[in-house]
C-alpha cells in the first residue's frame, strides 16, 4: 500500500497546474485553493482503488473538475465592474462599493504559469470564461486549453462525444463574442513596455499626475472591485487618480510583481506613523501603444501570495 509520503511525491508535482485549472473554472484563487485541497483529500481517500487506466494527472483533473462543477452549482459567476454597467463620467464622486457581488480575483504568477499558461489566465479571458455555463466552461478548458480528446471529456462528464462537441461549439461562439480583441503584448514584456512601466511607477510614487498621460492609452479603462464604479477614457481616469490616489509624493510605494501573465504592482500606502502597509494590487493590460487597462484589487491578503510582507518601514 502506498504511504502518504509516496502519494505526495507522485501527486504533488501537479498541484500548481490544478490550482490554475480550478482558478479558470471559478475565477477565484481562494476558492481554487480550497478545491485543490478537496481534490487531494478525495484522491488520497480513493487512491487504493485507482487502477491506472488513465494517467495519475488525468485522474486528478477528473476529480478537480467535478469538484469545481459541484461548487459552481451553488455559486454565482464572478465578474469585474465593467461587466455590470456603464462607466462613470464623474471622477469627483467617491466610488460606490458593493461587497455582496462575487468579484473576480487575480492569480499571482509563478514562472511556470508565465511561460506555459499566459494566454489562458489573462484577466480578460478569465472574466469571459465566467459567462459560460459551468459545463460549457469545463468542456472549453479541457478541450482548448488542456487539449483533451473529446472522448476523454465525455467520459469525465458522463455524456456523449457528440454532446461534448456541441457544447464546445457553443462555448467557442459565446466566448468569441465576449472576449475582447487582445492587444496584450506576448511574454515577455519588451524593453519599450518596461520603460512605460517604470514611468508609471515613478508617476505614482512622485505624485506627478501629468506623467501618466504619456503611458496611458486614450481609451484607458480603470476598474476597482469591490467598487461598482469604473472609468473609461484618459481624462476621467486621470481625474480620478489625481483626486483619490496620486495625492502626494512619497505616500505610496509600488513593488513590481506579475499576475495573470500580466505586469502588476503591489502598492503600499504610508500611514501616519510612517509605516507602509499593504493597500492594493494593480494588474495592467498592455497594448502596443501604452497601458490599456488598470484593474485594481483591494485585497491586502494577496501580498502574501506574492511573497511580500504586509508592511514595510519608512
mmCIF file of C-alpha atoms in Angstrom:
data_model
loop_
_atom_site.group_PDB
_atom_site.id
_atom_site.type_symbol
_atom_site.label_atom_id
_atom_site.label_comp_id
_atom_site.label_asym_id
_atom_site.label_seq_id
_atom_site.Cartn_x
_atom_site.Cartn_y
_atom_site.Cartn_z
ATOM 1 C CA UNK A 1 0.000 0.000 0.000
ATOM 2 C CA UNK A 2 1.326 3.437 -0.936
ATOM 3 C CA UNK A 3 2.020 5.585 2.126
ATOM 4 C CA UNK A 4 1.189 9.282 2.409
ATOM 5 C CA UNK A 5 4.725 10.400 1.579
ATOM 6 C CA UNK A 6 4.731 8.366 -1.623
ATOM 7 C CA UNK A 7 1.285 9.697 -2.557
ATOM 8 C CA UNK A 8 2.503 13.255 -2.038
ATOM 9 C CA UNK A 9 5.597 12.605 -4.143
ATOM 10 C CA UNK A 10 3.531 11.195 -7.009
ATOM 11 C CA UNK A 11 0.784 13.817 -6.984
ATOM 12 C CA UNK A 12 2.487 16.943 -5.634
ATOM 13 C CA UNK A 13 4.025 17.885 -8.974
ATOM 14 C CA UNK A 14 0.522 18.562 -10.338
ATOM 15 C CA UNK A 15 -0.654 20.867 -7.553
ATOM 16 C CA UNK A 16 0.099 24.199 -9.235
ATOM 17 C CA UNK A 17 -1.479 23.276 -12.562
ATOM 18 C CA UNK A 18 -4.581 22.002 -10.753
ATOM 19 C CA UNK A 19 -4.762 25.333 -8.917
ATOM 20 C CA UNK A 20 -4.648 27.176 -12.240
ATOM 21 C CA UNK A 21 -7.299 24.833 -13.678
ATOM 22 C CA UNK A 22 -9.644 25.435 -10.740
ATOM 23 C CA UNK A 23 -8.947 29.173 -10.986
ATOM 24 C CA UNK A 24 -10.005 29.191 -14.641
ATOM 25 C CA UNK A 25 -13.211 27.441 -13.643
ATOM 26 C CA UNK A 26 -14.008 29.553 -10.571
ATOM 27 C CA UNK A 27 -12.381 32.968 -11.120
ATOM 28 C CA UNK A 28 -11.158 32.991 -7.509
ATOM 29 C CA UNK A 29 -7.724 31.989 -6.282
ATOM 30 C CA UNK A 30 -9.080 31.466 -2.765
ATOM 31 C CA UNK A 31 -11.878 29.162 -3.934
ATOM 32 C CA UNK A 32 -9.404 27.394 -6.212
ATOM 33 C CA UNK A 33 -7.101 26.673 -3.281
ATOM 34 C CA UNK A 34 -9.998 25.188 -1.329
ATOM 35 C CA UNK A 35 -10.995 22.986 -4.264
ATOM 36 C CA UNK A 36 -7.417 21.760 -4.776
ATOM 37 C CA UNK A 37 -7.280 20.752 -1.123
ATOM 38 C CA UNK A 38 -10.593 18.945 -1.572
ATOM 39 C CA UNK A 39 -9.229 17.261 -4.705
ATOM 40 C CA UNK A 40 -6.179 15.924 -2.892
ATOM 41 C CA UNK A 41 -8.249 14.730 0.049
ATOM 42 C CA UNK A 42 -10.599 12.825 -2.258
ATOM 43 C CA UNK A 43 -7.664 11.484 -4.270
ATOM 44 C CA UNK A 44 -5.932 10.195 -1.143
ATOM 45 C CA UNK A 45 -9.125 8.559 0.085
ATOM 46 C CA UNK A 46 -9.684 6.873 -3.296
ATOM 47 C CA UNK A 47 -6.085 6.131 -4.176
ATOM 48 C CA UNK A 48 -6.342 2.499 -3.163
ATOM 49 C CA UNK A 49 -8.942 1.956 -5.887
ATOM 50 C CA UNK A 50 -7.025 3.836 -8.602
ATOM 51 C CA UNK A 51 -6.494 1.238 -11.316
ATOM 52 C CA UNK A 52 -4.188 3.204 -13.595
ATOM 53 C CA UNK A 53 -6.478 3.037 -16.624
ATOM 54 C CA UNK A 54 -5.642 6.720 -17.144
ATOM 55 C CA UNK A 55 -2.618 8.700 -16.075
ATOM 56 C CA UNK A 56 -2.477 9.945 -12.491
ATOM 57 C CA UNK A 57 -2.577 13.516 -13.830
ATOM 58 C CA UNK A 58 -5.757 12.840 -15.810
ATOM 59 C CA UNK A 59 -7.342 11.197 -12.786
ATOM 60 C CA UNK A 60 -6.583 14.242 -10.620
ATOM 61 C CA UNK A 61 -8.046 16.557 -13.262
ATOM 62 C CA UNK A 62 -11.238 14.499 -13.274
ATOM 63 C CA UNK A 63 -11.585 14.843 -9.516
ATOM 64 C CA UNK A 64 -10.789 18.573 -9.616
ATOM 65 C CA UNK A 65 -13.165 19.320 -12.495
ATOM 66 C CA UNK A 66 -16.063 17.531 -10.827
ATOM 67 C CA UNK A 67 -15.309 19.360 -7.574
ATOM 68 C CA UNK A 68 -15.441 22.665 -9.462
ATOM 69 C CA UNK A 69 -18.725 21.764 -11.161
ATOM 70 C CA UNK A 70 -20.243 20.860 -7.802
ATOM 71 C CA UNK A 71 -19.041 24.138 -6.313
ATOM 72 C CA UNK A 72 -20.353 26.189 -9.244
ATOM 73 C CA UNK A 73 -23.821 24.723 -8.770
ATOM 74 C CA UNK A 74 -24.029 26.808 -5.573
ATOM 75 C CA UNK A 75 -22.090 29.945 -6.611
ATOM 76 C CA UNK A 76 -22.795 32.930 -8.816
ATOM 77 C CA UNK A 77 -20.350 33.833 -11.554
ATOM 78 C CA UNK A 78 -17.506 36.168 -10.671
ATOM 79 C CA UNK A 79 -17.381 39.472 -12.514
ATOM 80 C CA UNK A 80 -15.493 42.720 -12.960
ATOM 81 C CA UNK A 81 -17.212 46.138 -12.678
ATOM 82 C CA UNK A 82 -17.092 46.707 -16.443
ATOM 83 C CA UNK A 83 -19.311 43.645 -16.857
ATOM 84 C CA UNK A 84 -22.125 45.109 -14.766
ATOM 85 C CA UNK A 85 -22.878 48.540 -16.160
ATOM 86 C CA UNK A 86 -21.719 51.696 -17.917
ATOM 87 C CA UNK A 87 -18.655 53.679 -16.821
ATOM 88 C CA UNK A 88 -18.979 56.705 -14.576
ATOM 89 C CA UNK A 89 -18.417 60.176 -16.010
ATOM 90 C CA UNK A 90 -17.945 61.892 -12.629
ATOM 91 C CA UNK A 91 -14.500 61.250 -11.129
ATOM 92 C CA UNK A 92 -15.235 63.690 -8.281
ATOM 93 C CA UNK A 93 -17.706 61.369 -6.607
ATOM 94 C CA UNK A 94 -16.424 58.600 -4.321
ATOM 95 C CA UNK A 95 -16.799 55.148 -5.893
ATOM 96 C CA UNK A 96 -19.808 53.014 -4.997
ATOM 97 C CA UNK A 97 -18.814 49.849 -3.128
ATOM 98 C CA UNK A 98 -20.698 46.556 -3.361
ATOM 99 C CA UNK A 99 -19.355 43.778 -1.176
ATOM 100 C CA UNK A 100 -22.161 41.340 -1.970
ATOM 101 C CA UNK A 101 -21.020 40.850 -5.577
ATOM 102 C CA UNK A 102 -18.780 37.794 -6.153
ATOM 103 C CA UNK A 103 -15.860 39.656 -7.698
ATOM 104 C CA UNK A 104 -13.206 38.143 -9.931
ATOM 105 C CA UNK A 105 -9.815 37.750 -8.262
ATOM 106 C CA UNK A 106 -6.285 37.913 -9.709
ATOM 107 C CA UNK A 107 -3.887 34.969 -9.808
ATOM 108 C CA UNK A 108 -0.291 35.719 -8.739
ATOM 109 C CA UNK A 109 2.130 34.212 -11.243
ATOM 110 C CA UNK A 110 4.895 31.739 -10.844
ATOM 111 C CA UNK A 111 7.446 31.082 -13.635
ATOM 112 C CA UNK A 112 5.567 28.021 -14.916
ATOM 113 C CA UNK A 113 2.327 29.965 -15.288
ATOM 114 C CA UNK A 114 4.031 32.793 -17.136
ATOM 115 C CA UNK A 115 5.745 30.536 -19.636
ATOM 116 C CA UNK A 116 3.144 27.900 -20.422
ATOM 117 C CA UNK A 117 -0.263 29.285 -19.487
ATOM 118 C CA UNK A 118 -0.118 33.030 -20.036
ATOM 119 C CA UNK A 119 -2.884 33.458 -22.612
ATOM 120 C CA UNK A 120 -5.388 31.238 -20.798
ATOM 121 C CA UNK A 121 -5.133 33.076 -17.470
ATOM 122 C CA UNK A 122 -5.269 36.696 -18.633
ATOM 123 C CA UNK A 123 -7.903 38.664 -16.735
ATOM 124 C CA UNK A 124 -9.929 39.326 -19.887
ATOM 125 C CA UNK A 125 -10.031 35.606 -20.658
ATOM 126 C CA UNK A 126 -10.928 34.593 -17.089
ATOM 127 C CA UNK A 127 -13.693 37.224 -16.993
ATOM 128 C CA UNK A 128 -15.095 35.962 -20.309
ATOM 129 C CA UNK A 129 -14.964 32.323 -19.161
ATOM 130 C CA UNK A 130 -17.170 33.147 -16.178
ATOM 131 C CA UNK A 131 -20.049 33.969 -18.553
ATOM 132 C CA UNK A 132 -20.136 30.410 -19.874
ATOM 133 C CA UNK A 133 -22.424 27.824 -18.242
ATOM 134 C CA UNK A 134 -20.336 25.647 -15.942
ATOM 135 C CA UNK A 135 -20.292 22.516 -18.106
ATOM 136 C CA UNK A 136 -19.525 24.518 -21.267
ATOM 137 C CA UNK A 137 -16.735 26.211 -19.355
ATOM 138 C CA UNK A 138 -15.311 22.841 -18.368
ATOM 139 C CA UNK A 139 -15.559 21.499 -21.915
ATOM 140 C CA UNK A 140 -13.818 24.515 -23.421
ATOM 141 C CA UNK A 141 -10.998 24.499 -20.855
ATOM 142 C CA UNK A 142 -10.414 20.767 -21.143
ATOM 143 C CA UNK A 143 -10.541 20.728 -24.936
ATOM 144 C CA UNK A 144 -8.964 24.043 -25.968
ATOM 145 C CA UNK A 145 -6.599 24.773 -23.068
ATOM 146 C CA UNK A 146 -5.587 21.305 -21.883
ATOM 147 C CA UNK A 147 -6.007 19.583 -25.283
ATOM 148 C CA UNK A 148 -8.029 16.639 -24.009
ATOM 149 C CA UNK A 149 -9.712 14.405 -26.559
ATOM 150 C CA UNK A 150 -13.480 14.762 -26.884
ATOM 151 C CA UNK A 151 -13.879 11.152 -25.766
ATOM 152 C CA UNK A 152 -11.902 11.868 -22.557
ATOM 153 C CA UNK A 153 -14.088 14.883 -21.755
ATOM 154 C CA UNK A 154 -17.218 12.852 -22.467
ATOM 155 C CA UNK A 155 -16.093 10.181 -20.016
ATOM 156 C CA UNK A 156 -15.351 12.769 -17.334
ATOM 157 C CA UNK A 157 -18.739 14.471 -17.746
ATOM 158 C CA UNK A 158 -20.634 11.206 -18.201
ATOM 159 C CA UNK A 159 -22.001 12.274 -21.569
ATOM 160 C CA UNK A 160 -21.520 11.547 -25.263
ATOM 161 C CA UNK A 161 -18.762 12.737 -27.570
ATOM 162 C CA UNK A 162 -21.396 14.407 -29.739
ATOM 163 C CA UNK A 163 -22.660 16.345 -26.719
ATOM 164 C CA UNK A 164 -19.112 17.452 -25.905
ATOM 165 C CA UNK A 165 -18.517 18.671 -29.462
ATOM 166 C CA UNK A 166 -21.825 20.548 -29.435
ATOM 167 C CA UNK A 167 -21.026 22.183 -26.074
ATOM 168 C CA UNK A 168 -17.577 23.160 -27.336
ATOM 169 C CA UNK A 169 -19.033 24.804 -30.430
ATOM 170 C CA UNK A 170 -21.499 26.829 -28.343
ATOM 171 C CA UNK A 171 -18.802 27.789 -25.835
ATOM 172 C CA UNK A 172 -16.438 28.964 -28.566
ATOM 173 C CA UNK A 173 -19.196 31.048 -30.128
ATOM 174 C CA UNK A 174 -20.134 32.735 -26.882
ATOM 175 C CA UNK A 175 -16.522 33.292 -25.869
ATOM 176 C CA UNK A 176 -15.788 34.837 -29.246
ATOM 177 C CA UNK A 177 -18.494 37.438 -28.591
ATOM 178 C CA UNK A 178 -17.451 38.103 -25.002
ATOM 179 C CA UNK A 179 -13.661 38.155 -25.109
ATOM 180 C CA UNK A 180 -12.247 41.486 -26.323
ATOM 181 C CA UNK A 181 -9.693 41.535 -29.107
ATOM 182 C CA UNK A 182 -6.419 41.105 -27.275
ATOM 183 C CA UNK A 183 -3.914 43.912 -27.585
ATOM 184 C CA UNK A 184 -1.860 42.460 -24.755
ATOM 185 C CA UNK A 185 1.764 42.028 -25.644
ATOM 186 C CA UNK A 186 3.128 38.473 -25.599
ATOM 187 C CA UNK A 187 5.514 37.446 -22.871
ATOM 188 C CA UNK A 188 7.964 38.726 -22.003
ATOM 189 C CA UNK A 189 7.168 42.441 -21.808
ATOM 190 C CA UNK A 190 9.645 44.136 -24.138
ATOM 191 C CA UNK A 191 12.040 46.976 -23.406
ATOM 192 C CA UNK A 192 9.594 49.676 -24.541
ATOM 193 C CA UNK A 193 6.936 48.404 -22.177
ATOM 194 C CA UNK A 194 9.403 48.129 -19.329
ATOM 195 C CA UNK A 195 10.178 51.811 -19.843
ATOM 196 C CA UNK A 196 6.453 52.649 -19.776
ATOM 197 C CA UNK A 197 6.004 50.666 -16.572
ATOM 198 C CA UNK A 198 8.931 52.475 -14.957
ATOM 199 C CA UNK A 199 7.386 55.839 -15.893
ATOM 200 C CA UNK A 200 4.081 54.677 -14.437
ATOM 201 C CA UNK A 201 5.752 53.649 -11.171
ATOM 202 C CA UNK A 202 7.593 56.964 -10.863
ATOM 203 C CA UNK A 203 4.426 58.957 -11.612
ATOM 204 C CA UNK A 204 2.588 57.301 -8.719
ATOM 205 C CA UNK A 205 5.436 57.492 -6.229
ATOM 206 C CA UNK A 206 6.286 61.108 -7.108
ATOM 207 C CA UNK A 207 2.605 62.154 -7.305
ATOM 208 C CA UNK A 208 3.199 63.513 -10.820
ATOM 209 C CA UNK A 209 -0.300 63.432 -12.303
ATOM 210 C CA UNK A 210 0.920 64.717 -15.670
ATOM 211 C CA UNK A 211 3.356 61.856 -16.232
ATOM 212 C CA UNK A 212 0.723 59.091 -16.820
ATOM 213 C CA UNK A 213 -0.546 60.971 -19.878
ATOM 214 C CA UNK A 214 2.448 59.558 -21.730
ATOM 215 C CA UNK A 215 1.831 55.941 -20.778
ATOM 216 C CA UNK A 216 -1.978 55.570 -20.775
ATOM 217 C CA UNK A 217 -3.960 54.923 -23.947
ATOM 218 C CA UNK A 218 -6.665 57.402 -24.925
ATOM 219 C CA UNK A 219 -9.344 54.788 -24.179
ATOM 220 C CA UNK A 220 -7.763 53.539 -20.926
ATOM 221 C CA UNK A 221 -10.127 51.686 -18.569
ATOM 222 C CA UNK A 222 -9.853 51.766 -14.769
ATOM 223 C CA UNK A 223 -11.890 49.339 -12.649
ATOM 224 C CA UNK A 224 -11.541 48.619 -8.946
ATOM 225 C CA UNK A 225 -13.534 45.748 -7.422
ATOM 226 C CA UNK A 226 -15.254 45.769 -4.949
ATOM 227 C CA UNK A 227 -16.269 49.198 -6.306
ATOM 228 C CA UNK A 228 -19.060 49.137 -8.879
ATOM 229 C CA UNK A 229 -17.818 52.476 -10.212
ATOM 230 C CA UNK A 230 -15.381 52.307 -13.115
ATOM 231 C CA UNK A 231 -13.990 54.793 -15.627
ATOM 232 C CA UNK A 232 -13.145 54.831 -19.318
ATOM 233 C CA UNK A 233 -11.067 57.391 -21.203
ATOM 234 C CA UNK A 234 -7.869 59.120 -20.181
ATOM 235 C CA UNK A 235 -9.438 62.379 -18.873
ATOM 236 C CA UNK A 236 -11.764 60.625 -16.404
ATOM 237 C CA UNK A 237 -9.148 58.097 -15.323
ATOM 238 C CA UNK A 238 -6.514 60.760 -14.702
ATOM 239 C CA UNK A 239 -9.016 62.966 -12.869
ATOM 240 C CA UNK A 240 -9.995 60.094 -10.556
ATOM 241 C CA UNK A 241 -6.379 59.123 -9.893
ATOM 242 C CA UNK A 242 -5.446 62.722 -9.167
ATOM 243 C CA UNK A 243 -8.319 63.244 -6.726
ATOM 244 C CA UNK A 244 -8.269 59.925 -4.912
ATOM 245 C CA UNK A 245 -4.963 58.090 -5.449
ATOM 246 C CA UNK A 246 -1.988 60.221 -6.514
ATOM 247 C CA UNK A 247 -2.392 62.741 -3.695
ATOM 248 C CA UNK A 248 1.146 63.452 -2.558
ATOM 249 C CA UNK A 249 4.766 62.415 -3.148
ATOM 250 C CA UNK A 250 6.050 59.539 -1.062
ATOM 251 C CA UNK A 251 2.616 58.449 0.166
ATOM 252 C CA UNK A 252 2.558 55.225 -1.827
ATOM 253 C CA UNK A 253 5.211 52.719 -2.800
ATOM 254 C CA UNK A 254 4.931 50.370 -5.794
ATOM 255 C CA UNK A 255 6.560 46.928 -5.984
ATOM 256 C CA UNK A 256 6.611 45.289 -9.449
ATOM 257 C CA UNK A 257 5.022 41.828 -9.487
ATOM 258 C CA UNK A 258 3.172 39.704 -12.046
ATOM 259 C CA UNK A 259 -0.371 38.313 -12.060
ATOM 260 C CA UNK A 260 -2.444 36.506 -14.685
ATOM 261 C CA UNK A 261 0.560 36.578 -17.001
ATOM 262 C CA UNK A 262 0.446 40.389 -16.947
ATOM 263 C CA UNK A 263 2.597 43.093 -15.344
ATOM 264 C CA UNK A 264 1.293 44.207 -11.972
ATOM 265 C CA UNK A 265 2.176 46.330 -8.965
ATOM 266 C CA UNK A 266 1.686 45.619 -5.278
ATOM 267 C CA UNK A 267 1.041 49.010 -3.713
ATOM 268 C CA UNK A 268 1.795 50.057 -0.150
ATOM 269 C CA UNK A 269 0.300 53.196 1.411
ATOM 270 C CA UNK A 270 2.113 55.153 4.116
ATOM 271 C CA UNK A 271 0.344 55.584 7.433
ATOM 272 C CA UNK A 272 0.634 58.448 9.888
ATOM 273 C CA UNK A 273 3.334 56.506 11.737
ATOM 274 C CA UNK A 274 5.468 56.368 8.586
ATOM 275 C CA UNK A 275 4.920 52.630 8.017
ATOM 276 C CA UNK A 276 3.937 51.493 4.532
ATOM 277 C CA UNK A 277 1.096 48.938 4.692
ATOM 278 C CA UNK A 278 -0.364 46.657 2.033
ATOM 279 C CA UNK A 279 -3.084 48.565 0.208
ATOM 280 C CA UNK A 280 -3.947 47.253 -3.254
ATOM 281 C CA UNK A 281 -2.739 45.290 -6.266
ATOM 282 C CA UNK A 282 -2.920 46.732 -9.776
ATOM 283 C CA UNK A 283 -2.919 44.375 -12.763
ATOM 284 C CA UNK A 284 -2.107 46.149 -16.027
ATOM 285 C CA UNK A 285 -3.167 45.260 -19.554
ATOM 286 C CA UNK A 286 -0.502 46.404 -22.001
ATOM 287 C CA UNK A 287 -1.183 47.430 -25.591
ATOM 288 C CA UNK A 288 1.428 48.256 -28.202
ATOM 289 C CA UNK A 289 0.975 51.992 -27.560
ATOM 290 C CA UNK A 290 0.637 52.037 -23.790
ATOM 291 C CA UNK A 291 -1.408 50.818 -20.842
ATOM 292 C CA UNK A 292 -4.915 49.843 -21.966
ATOM 293 C CA UNK A 293 -6.491 48.796 -18.662
ATOM 294 C CA UNK A 294 -5.801 49.106 -14.943
ATOM 295 C CA UNK A 295 -7.603 46.590 -12.744
ATOM 296 C CA UNK A 296 -7.238 47.323 -9.041
ATOM 297 C CA UNK A 297 -7.843 44.738 -6.322
ATOM 298 C CA UNK A 298 -8.153 45.932 -2.730
ATOM 299 C CA UNK A 299 -7.042 42.684 -1.114
ATOM 300 C CA UNK A 300 -4.018 43.066 1.192
ATOM 301 C CA UNK A 301 -4.049 39.295 1.792
ATOM 302 C CA UNK A 302 -2.832 38.869 -1.792
ATOM 303 C CA UNK A 303 0.539 40.290 -0.797
ATOM 304 C CA UNK A 304 1.475 37.058 0.945
ATOM 305 C CA UNK A 305 0.897 35.155 -2.301
ATOM 306 C CA UNK A 306 3.388 37.467 -3.998
ATOM 307 C CA UNK A 307 5.885 36.697 -1.242
ATOM 308 C CA UNK A 308 5.610 40.256 0.082
ATOM 309 C CA UNK A 309 5.250 41.463 3.694
ATOM 310 C CA UNK A 310 2.076 43.202 4.853
ATOM 311 C CA UNK A 311 4.089 46.241 5.903
ATOM 312 C CA UNK A 312 7.492 47.814 5.339
ATOM 313 C CA UNK A 313 9.487 50.505 7.100
ATOM 314 C CA UNK A 314 9.569 54.163 6.137
#
